[in-house]
Amino acid sequence: MATQGTADGKAGGTVLNTPLAAMHVAAGAKMGVWLGCEMPDDFGDAAAEYRCARETVALIDKNYRAYLSFAGPDRVRYLNAILTNNIKDLITDHGNVSLLLNPQGHILAEIETYAFADRLLCVSYAMIRERLIEGLDKYIIMDDVTLTDETERYGTLALEGPKAAAIVQELSGVDVTKFEDLSSHDRSVGSLPCRIVRRSPGGVPGAEFVTETTNLPTLWQFLSEAARKHGGGPIGYTALSGLRLSQGVPWFGYDFGEKQIPHEAGLQDSHISYTKGCYTGQEIVERVRSRGQVNRRRVELLFSGTGVPEPETPVTLDGKEVGYVTRAARAWDSNPPRVIGMGYVRKEANAPGTVLQWSGGTAAVVK
């Protein structure tokens, strides 16, 4: 069982399951809890899966997500007034990533918003679905907006790695290298209707395939065969966690959440518009922005010693505790593999090159 889960990883005390759990187990996968859902730890060899993602192509089950649809004439104004990014100027069939903050500026959710002709679709995390719906619904007061929970309807699979773009074009006719990230295109893979969304983790073009939940088993099999034909295959979350850390990508619920404000989490440049006007928590964001400094911030860490630090492991400088680890994993991009992670460190100790201590060795702040 994976040990990376958090308290946010359970909804109503029950771990959620990917619809493909039975298929994964039948294929020999070891299952764990990731992003609040039962997902594959690995399919037998996490190191090989990591190398597939870097060198060929990896297939990822991303069915930890929640899908909330907003219709009605006030939908754009409504979401623009509560999310941190600019929803008002979204082009049809494009998306962006925002935060939902509380009035104190703390992060309640990370949300991708996609604009379509007749609705806005917000994609977040199933592990916070119930309280997210409750939080969003309370802002619908005089607005003509209808919120529909479509989480049970949709699922997502993804291809990424150097060969992903070529496979996507081969299967669907979409050349994702010609489009912007978070742009979407309605196509079919085989006979299965999909919405193909360009994603470029680590700067390498790839794609998500969003489809009806009933299509997921057939689509998984189709994509798996294509990936294996090109020297890749499915990847579990043990390898994926290390891969995302090597790319500098923080995970909601692990590396940022309700304890943090955007500047502490390092999301001020990627998740926030400073020209869109008012939104919930803006006063705090602007105050921190004008001050130009926070007392602690998220950093990337390179560990030495034995083992992989657990979440919440303290880090010290000259015997004084100055922060803690949020997530750590092996990255099989060297021999022996590196142990890398993220954490929050106070400003007097978070400059790149600073060498901190943890219970098993050192933790160098890296950029």
Tab-separated table of C-alpha atoms in Angstrom, residues 42-184:
chain	number	residue	atom	x	y	z
A	42	ASP	CA	3.359	-0.153	-10.156
A	43	PHE	CA	2.843	-2.811	-12.799
A	44	GLY	CA	5.794	-4.889	-11.611
A	45	ASP	CA	8.840	-2.664	-12.192
A	46	ALA	CA	8.658	0.992	-11.146
A	47	ALA	CA	12.182	1.721	-12.402
A	48	ALA	CA	11.353	0.435	-15.903
A	49	GLU	CA	8.103	2.419	-15.897
A	50	TYR	CA	9.982	5.588	-14.984
A	51	ARG	CA	12.386	5.036	-17.869
A	52	CYS	CA	9.468	4.469	-20.281
A	53	ALA	CA	8.064	7.884	-19.375
A	54	ARG	CA	11.441	9.541	-20.022
A	55	GLU	CA	12.585	7.571	-23.049
A	56	THR	CA	9.530	6.255	-24.944
A	57	VAL	CA	5.904	6.559	-23.832
A	58	ALA	CA	3.903	5.982	-20.654
A	59	LEU	CA	0.169	5.331	-20.259
A	60	ILE	CA	-1.361	6.813	-17.091
A	61	ASP	CA	-4.684	6.137	-15.382
A	62	LYS	CA	-5.822	9.597	-14.178
A	63	ASN	CA	-9.185	8.590	-12.750
A	64	TYR	CA	-8.746	10.494	-9.507
A	65	ARG	CA	-10.531	13.547	-10.900
A	66	ALA	CA	-13.833	15.330	-10.336
A	67	TYR	CA	-15.750	16.973	-13.193
A	68	LEU	CA	-18.127	19.856	-12.473
A	69	SER	CA	-20.093	21.513	-15.276
A	70	PHE	CA	-21.427	25.089	-15.115
A	71	ALA	CA	-24.204	26.264	-17.442
A	72	GLY	CA	-26.299	29.423	-17.549
A	73	PRO	CA	-25.740	33.001	-18.756
A	74	ASP	CA	-23.840	34.060	-15.610
A	75	ARG	CA	-21.392	31.121	-15.562
A	76	VAL	CA	-18.343	33.106	-16.726
A	77	ARG	CA	-18.882	36.052	-14.415
A	78	TYR	CA	-19.575	33.719	-11.496
A	79	LEU	CA	-16.415	31.601	-11.833
A	80	ASN	CA	-14.264	34.605	-12.682
A	81	ALA	CA	-15.275	36.171	-9.361
A	82	ILE	CA	-14.142	33.205	-7.233
A	83	LEU	CA	-11.146	31.641	-9.030
A	84	THR	CA	-7.656	33.140	-9.155
A	85	ASN	CA	-7.097	32.929	-12.909
A	86	ASN	CA	-8.791	34.755	-15.776
A	87	ILE	CA	-11.905	32.827	-16.791
A	88	LYS	CA	-13.501	35.777	-18.593
A	89	ASP	CA	-11.015	35.736	-21.476
A	90	LEU	CA	-10.824	31.968	-21.986
A	91	ILE	CA	-11.121	31.019	-25.657
A	92	THR	CA	-13.582	28.262	-26.595
A	93	ASP	CA	-11.974	24.804	-26.385
A	94	HIS	CA	-9.142	26.137	-24.216
A	95	GLY	CA	-8.480	25.911	-20.498
A	96	ASN	CA	-6.368	27.275	-17.680
A	97	VAL	CA	-5.497	26.307	-14.134
A	98	SER	CA	-6.663	28.263	-11.075
A	99	LEU	CA	-6.883	28.075	-7.337
A	100	LEU	CA	-9.925	28.393	-5.129
A	101	LEU	CA	-8.931	30.328	-2.017
A	102	ASN	CA	-10.678	31.077	1.240
A	103	PRO	CA	-10.926	34.725	2.365
A	104	GLN	CA	-7.638	34.295	4.270
A	105	GLY	CA	-5.883	33.335	1.025
A	106	HIS	CA	-5.363	29.665	1.843
A	107	ILE	CA	-5.667	27.111	-0.964
A	108	LEU	CA	-8.906	25.107	-0.933
A	109	ALA	CA	-8.584	23.521	-4.377
A	110	GLU	CA	-6.656	23.422	-7.615
A	111	ILE	CA	-9.043	23.624	-10.577
A	112	GLU	CA	-8.638	23.404	-14.341
A	113	THR	CA	-11.382	25.297	-16.198
A	114	TYR	CA	-12.269	24.602	-19.842
A	115	ALA	CA	-14.491	26.846	-21.952
A	116	PHE	CA	-17.009	25.307	-24.343
A	117	ALA	CA	-19.763	26.925	-26.384
A	118	ASP	CA	-22.520	26.165	-23.878
A	119	ARG	CA	-20.753	25.560	-20.567
A	120	LEU	CA	-17.618	25.743	-18.466
A	121	LEU	CA	-16.115	22.475	-17.218
A	122	CYS	CA	-14.068	22.489	-14.026
A	123	VAL	CA	-11.741	19.564	-13.355
A	124	SER	CA	-10.425	19.019	-9.836
A	125	TYR	CA	-9.963	16.091	-7.428
A	126	ALA	CA	-12.541	13.481	-6.456
A	127	MET	CA	-11.081	13.368	-2.929
A	128	ILE	CA	-12.428	16.894	-2.285
A	129	ARG	CA	-15.498	16.688	-4.511
A	130	GLU	CA	-18.167	16.942	-1.803
A	131	ARG	CA	-16.716	19.923	0.008
A	132	LEU	CA	-15.719	21.567	-3.282
A	133	ILE	CA	-19.305	21.392	-4.544
A	134	GLU	CA	-20.529	22.744	-1.212
A	135	GLY	CA	-17.996	25.588	-1.351
A	136	LEU	CA	-18.785	26.516	-4.947
A	137	ASP	CA	-22.538	26.246	-4.479
A	138	LYS	CA	-22.585	28.776	-1.645
A	139	TYR	CA	-21.347	31.474	-4.046
A	140	ILE	CA	-24.318	30.911	-6.386
A	141	ILE	CA	-26.704	33.457	-4.865
A	142	MET	CA	-28.284	35.762	-7.447
A	143	ASP	CA	-26.429	34.200	-10.395
A	144	ASP	CA	-28.207	32.304	-13.162
A	145	VAL	CA	-25.833	29.339	-12.984
A	146	THR	CA	-26.464	25.603	-12.864
A	147	LEU	CA	-23.772	23.392	-11.323
A	148	THR	CA	-23.870	19.740	-12.428
A	149	ASP	CA	-21.628	17.047	-10.934
A	150	GLU	CA	-20.448	14.924	-13.876
A	151	THR	CA	-17.754	13.002	-12.036
A	152	GLU	CA	-19.419	9.642	-12.548
A	153	ARG	CA	-19.786	10.331	-16.265
A	154	TYR	CA	-16.184	11.011	-17.307
A	155	GLY	CA	-12.753	9.465	-16.956
A	156	THR	CA	-9.254	10.350	-18.159
A	157	LEU	CA	-6.265	8.419	-19.492
A	158	ALA	CA	-3.010	10.031	-20.625
A	159	LEU	CA	-0.012	9.363	-22.837
A	160	GLU	CA	3.240	11.167	-22.165
A	161	GLY	CA	6.883	10.823	-23.085
A	162	PRO	CA	8.992	11.488	-26.210
A	163	LYS	CA	6.864	9.222	-28.425
A	164	ALA	CA	3.479	10.321	-27.060
A	165	ALA	CA	2.736	13.043	-29.626
A	166	ALA	CA	3.416	10.726	-32.554
A	167	ILE	CA	1.144	8.036	-31.092
A	168	VAL	CA	-1.647	10.562	-30.442
A	169	GLN	CA	-1.497	11.699	-34.061
A	170	GLU	CA	-1.423	8.098	-35.269
A	171	LEU	CA	-4.503	7.193	-33.215
A	172	SER	CA	-6.606	10.345	-33.559
A	173	GLY	CA	-5.198	12.579	-36.277
A	174	VAL	CA	-4.503	15.350	-33.727
A	175	ASP	CA	-0.987	16.816	-33.900
A	176	VAL	CA	-0.676	18.098	-30.339
A	177	THR	CA	2.703	19.696	-31.094
A	178	LYS	CA	0.829	22.427	-33.006
A	179	PHE	CA	-1.492	23.400	-30.150
A	180	GLU	CA	-1.242	25.155	-26.797
A	181	ASP	CA	-1.341	23.313	-23.499
A	182	LEU	CA	-4.878	22.789	-22.169
A	183	SER	CA	-6.409	23.175	-25.617
A	184	SER	CA	-8.930	20.438	-26.405
